[in-house]
Amino acid sequence: MGSLDELVAITQKLRSDEGCPWDRAQTPHTLRPMVVEEVYEVLEALERGDDAALRDEIGDLLFTVALLAQMKAEAGAFTLDDAAKAVCEKMVRRHPHVFGDAEYGGLASWEAIKAAERAERSGGEGPPPSALDGVPAALPALLQAQRIGKKAASTGFDWPTLAGARAKLDEELAELDEALSGAQVAAVEEELGDVLFSVVNVARHAGVSAEDCLRAATRKFETRFRRLESSIRSQGGDPAALDAEALEARWQALKEPR
C-alpha cells in the first residue's frame, strides 16, 4: 500500500464508528478554519526555509484535504481519487504546449483555457464572463486586490507606467486626509480602502507582492518590538510604564542601520 492509500485508509478509520469522536464530529464547515490554518503553517515553514517543518506542514495540509474529501465521499459527492484525477486532467488540458502540439502562449493562453472551462461549466447560462472571473473571494485582501488589478490590466485598463500608479496613490492619500479631517467613519473607511488598493497597484507595477511586503514588514515590526520589550526589562523596567516619547527613543536606538 502506498503512503497516499494508507492516508486514505487512516482517514476512513478515523471517521468510522470505531474511530475518533473528534474526527467523526467534523463537517466541511467546521473544517474551514483548519484548512486556512494549515495553509498558513505551510507558508510559515516556506518563509523560514525549514525543509523538515515544511515536510510536516505539507503532511498536515494533506491530511486536512483527505479528511475533507472523505466527508464528501461519505455524502456520495466525490473521493480524493476523483479530485486527483480531476486536477491531472486539468493540468494536461491547461498545458497543451507540454502535452500536445500547441505553441507556448504564456498567461494569455492559460487565462483563455480557464475562461473556456468556466463557460463549459456554466453551460452558457448566467452572466457573461468577465476578465475578473476566477479570483477567489476568500483570498487575503491584499492578494485578492493584486489579482484583481492584474486581471483588469490584462484588458488594457491600467496605468502605462509605475509613475501613474504612484500618482494615483498621492491622489487617494489627499482624499484620505480630507476624510480624516471630517471625522466621518464611513468616509474614512472608503478612502482608506482606496489608499490600500492604490498601494497594491504600486506594488504590482513594481513587480512585487503586496501581501509578501506586508508580511515581511509585520515580521520586522514584531522582531524589533520584542527586542524593545526585552531591552527595557533587562534594565529592570516595565515597557507599559514608559511614555510614548521614551518608547520612541528606545525604538529608534534599536533600529538597524541601513
mmCIF file of N, CA and C in Angstrom, residues 12-63:
data_model
loop_
_atom_site.group_PDB
_atom_site.id
_atom_site.type_symbol
_atom_site.label_atom_id
_atom_site.label_comp_id
_atom_site.label_asym_id
_atom_site.label_seq_id
_atom_site.Cartn_x
_atom_site.Cartn_y
_atom_site.Cartn_z
ATOM 1 N N GLN A 12 -10.379 7.133 6.675
ATOM 2 C CA GLN A 12 -11.634 6.376 6.738
ATOM 3 C C GLN A 12 -11.834 5.756 8.114
ATOM 4 N N LYS A 13 -10.773 5.224 8.698
ATOM 5 C CA LYS A 13 -10.845 4.614 10.027
ATOM 6 C C LYS A 13 -11.212 5.656 11.082
ATOM 7 N N LEU A 14 -10.583 6.832 10.982
ATOM 8 C CA LEU A 14 -10.864 7.893 11.955
ATOM 9 C C LEU A 14 -12.319 8.341 11.890
ATOM 10 N N ARG A 15 -12.908 8.287 10.697
ATOM 11 C CA ARG A 15 -14.289 8.733 10.527
ATOM 12 C C ARG A 15 -15.308 7.623 10.785
ATOM 13 N N SER A 16 -14.836 6.401 10.995
ATOM 14 C CA SER A 16 -15.738 5.264 11.188
ATOM 15 C C SER A 16 -16.305 5.252 12.610
ATOM 16 N N ASP A 17 -17.251 4.347 12.835
ATOM 17 C CA ASP A 17 -17.853 4.211 14.170
ATOM 18 C C ASP A 17 -16.827 3.797 15.208
ATOM 19 N N GLU A 18 -15.764 3.131 14.766
ATOM 20 C CA GLU A 18 -14.711 2.705 15.681
ATOM 21 C C GLU A 18 -13.573 3.717 15.752
ATOM 22 N N GLY A 19 -13.783 4.862 15.124
ATOM 23 C CA GLY A 19 -12.712 5.850 15.021
ATOM 24 C C GLY A 19 -12.706 6.871 16.138
ATOM 25 N N CYS A 20 -12.339 8.097 15.791
ATOM 26 C CA CYS A 20 -12.148 9.177 16.776
ATOM 27 C C CYS A 20 -13.397 10.056 16.831
ATOM 28 N N PRO A 21 -13.932 10.287 18.038
ATOM 29 C CA PRO A 21 -15.121 11.140 18.164
ATOM 30 C C PRO A 21 -14.930 12.530 17.554
ATOM 31 N N TRP A 22 -13.724 13.106 17.710
ATOM 32 C CA TRP A 22 -13.498 14.443 17.170
ATOM 33 C C TRP A 22 -13.564 14.424 15.650
ATOM 34 N N ASP A 23 -12.903 13.463 15.019
ATOM 35 C CA ASP A 23 -12.907 13.383 13.555
ATOM 36 C C ASP A 23 -14.317 13.105 13.026
ATOM 37 N N ARG A 24 -15.064 12.264 13.722
ATOM 38 C CA ARG A 24 -16.428 11.964 13.282
ATOM 39 C C ARG A 24 -17.330 13.190 13.392
ATOM 40 N N ALA A 25 -17.037 14.057 14.359
ATOM 41 C CA ALA A 25 -17.896 15.222 14.600
ATOM 42 C C ALA A 25 -17.671 16.345 13.595
ATOM 43 N N GLN A 26 -16.568 16.301 12.862
ATOM 44 C CA GLN A 26 -16.251 17.397 11.948
ATOM 45 C C GLN A 26 -17.164 17.393 10.718
ATOM 46 N N THR A 27 -17.371 18.583 10.188
ATOM 47 C CA THR A 27 -18.137 18.786 8.959
ATOM 48 C C THR A 27 -17.303 19.659 8.027
ATOM 49 N N PRO A 28 -17.672 19.741 6.756
ATOM 50 C CA PRO A 28 -16.930 20.657 5.872
ATOM 51 C C PRO A 28 -16.896 22.080 6.411
ATOM 52 N N HIS A 29 -17.965 22.502 7.079
ATOM 53 C CA HIS A 29 -17.996 23.859 7.620
ATOM 54 C C HIS A 29 -17.004 24.026 8.773
ATOM 55 N N THR A 30 -16.987 23.068 9.701
ATOM 56 C CA THR A 30 -16.079 23.194 10.849
ATOM 57 C C THR A 30 -14.621 23.038 10.429
ATOM 58 N N LEU A 31 -14.403 22.436 9.265
ATOM 59 C CA LEU A 31 -13.034 22.202 8.800
ATOM 60 C C LEU A 31 -12.425 23.442 8.133
ATOM 61 N N ARG A 32 -13.249 24.433 7.814
ATOM 62 C CA ARG A 32 -12.749 25.619 7.092
ATOM 63 C C ARG A 32 -11.605 26.323 7.815
ATOM 64 N N PRO A 33 -11.731 26.634 9.104
ATOM 65 C CA PRO A 33 -10.605 27.302 9.780
ATOM 66 C C PRO A 33 -9.342 26.445 9.791
ATOM 67 N N MET A 34 -9.515 25.138 9.867
ATOM 68 C CA MET A 34 -8.373 24.228 9.893
ATOM 69 C C MET A 34 -7.630 24.256 8.559
ATOM 70 N N VAL A 35 -8.381 24.320 7.456
ATOM 71 C CA VAL A 35 -7.756 24.394 6.134
ATOM 72 C C VAL A 35 -6.907 25.662 6.026
ATOM 73 N N VAL A 36 -7.486 26.793 6.436
ATOM 74 C CA VAL A 36 -6.769 28.066 6.374
ATOM 75 C C VAL A 36 -5.522 28.026 7.255
ATOM 76 N N GLU A 37 -5.670 27.513 8.472
ATOM 77 C CA GLU A 37 -4.541 27.448 9.404
ATOM 78 C C GLU A 37 -3.410 26.609 8.844
ATOM 79 N N GLU A 38 -3.741 25.463 8.264
ATOM 80 C CA GLU A 38 -2.695 24.588 7.733
ATOM 81 C C GLU A 38 -1.972 25.225 6.543
ATOM 82 N N VAL A 39 -2.709 25.937 5.710
ATOM 83 C CA VAL A 39 -2.078 26.617 4.571
ATOM 84 C C VAL A 39 -1.074 27.650 5.076
ATOM 85 N N TYR A 40 -1.455 28.405 6.092
ATOM 86 C CA TYR A 40 -0.542 29.434 6.602
ATOM 87 C C TYR A 40 0.650 28.828 7.335
ATOM 88 N N GLU A 41 0.479 27.659 7.919
ATOM 89 C CA GLU A 41 1.626 26.997 8.538
ATOM 90 C C GLU A 41 2.605 26.500 7.477
ATOM 91 N N VAL A 42 2.084 26.085 6.330
ATOM 92 C CA VAL A 42 2.959 25.742 5.198
ATOM 93 C C VAL A 42 3.736 26.983 4.757
ATOM 94 N N LEU A 43 3.047 28.112 4.645
ATOM 95 C CA LEU A 43 3.708 29.350 4.237
ATOM 96 C C LEU A 43 4.781 29.771 5.229
ATOM 97 N N GLU A 44 4.495 29.617 6.512
ATOM 98 C CA GLU A 44 5.473 29.990 7.535
ATOM 99 C C GLU A 44 6.736 29.140 7.409
ATOM 100 N N ALA A 45 6.565 27.833 7.186
ATOM 101 C CA ALA A 45 7.730 26.953 7.022
ATOM 102 C C ALA A 45 8.513 27.326 5.765
ATOM 103 N N LEU A 46 7.806 27.707 4.710
ATOM 104 C CA LEU A 46 8.467 28.146 3.478
ATOM 105 C C LEU A 46 9.305 29.395 3.727
ATOM 106 N N GLU A 47 8.725 30.344 4.442
ATOM 107 C CA GLU A 47 9.424 31.597 4.693
ATOM 108 C C GLU A 47 10.652 31.389 5.566
ATOM 109 N N ARG A 48 10.601 30.416 6.466
ATOM 110 C CA ARG A 48 11.757 30.132 7.321
ATOM 111 C C ARG A 48 12.819 29.337 6.581
ATOM 112 N N GLY A 49 12.454 28.747 5.455
ATOM 113 C CA GLY A 49 13.382 27.881 4.733
ATOM 114 C C GLY A 49 13.662 26.597 5.477
ATOM 115 N N ASP A 50 12.696 26.151 6.257
ATOM 116 C CA ASP A 50 12.856 24.957 7.103
ATOM 117 C C ASP A 50 12.219 23.763 6.396
ATOM 118 N N ASP A 51 13.032 22.956 5.721
ATOM 119 C CA ASP A 51 12.506 21.844 4.931
ATOM 120 C C ASP A 51 11.841 20.775 5.788
ATOM 121 N N ALA A 52 12.388 20.514 6.976
ATOM 122 C CA ALA A 52 11.792 19.497 7.856
ATOM 123 C C ALA A 52 10.400 19.935 8.292
ATOM 124 N N ALA A 53 10.294 21.212 8.675
ATOM 125 C CA ALA A 53 8.985 21.734 9.073
ATOM 126 C C ALA A 53 8.031 21.761 7.885
ATOM 127 N N LEU A 54 8.557 22.114 6.700
ATOM 128 C CA LEU A 54 7.727 22.174 5.501
ATOM 129 C C LEU A 54 7.165 20.796 5.178
ATOM 130 N N ARG A 55 8.000 19.761 5.301
ATOM 131 C CA ARG A 55 7.524 18.399 5.064
ATOM 132 C C ARG A 55 6.357 18.072 6.000
ATOM 133 N N ASP A 56 6.515 18.402 7.275
ATOM 134 C CA ASP A 56 5.472 18.093 8.255
ATOM 135 C C ASP A 56 4.204 18.902 7.994
ATOM 136 N N GLU A 57 4.369 20.169 7.650
ATOM 137 C CA GLU A 57 3.199 21.015 7.435
ATOM 138 C C GLU A 57 2.462 20.625 6.156
ATOM 139 N N ILE A 58 3.200 20.234 5.111
ATOM 140 C CA ILE A 58 2.534 19.728 3.905
ATOM 141 C C ILE A 58 1.755 18.470 4.246
ATOM 142 N N GLY A 59 2.338 17.623 5.100
ATOM 143 C CA GLY A 59 1.634 16.423 5.534
ATOM 144 C C GLY A 59 0.352 16.751 6.276
ATOM 145 N N ASP A 60 0.414 17.756 7.181
ATOM 146 C CA ASP A 60 -0.791 18.162 7.912
ATOM 147 C C ASP A 60 -1.856 18.694 6.958
ATOM 148 N N LEU A 61 -1.415 19.485 5.971
ATOM 149 C CA LEU A 61 -2.364 20.011 4.991
ATOM 150 C C LEU A 61 -2.964 18.883 4.164
ATOM 151 N N LEU A 62 -2.142 17.910 3.812
ATOM 152 C CA LEU A 62 -2.614 16.768 3.031
ATOM 153 C C LEU A 62 -3.660 15.977 3.818
ATOM 154 N N PHE A 63 -3.420 15.819 5.127
ATOM 155 C CA PHE A 63 -4.412 15.116 5.953
ATOM 156 C C PHE A 63 -5.729 15.885 5.987
#
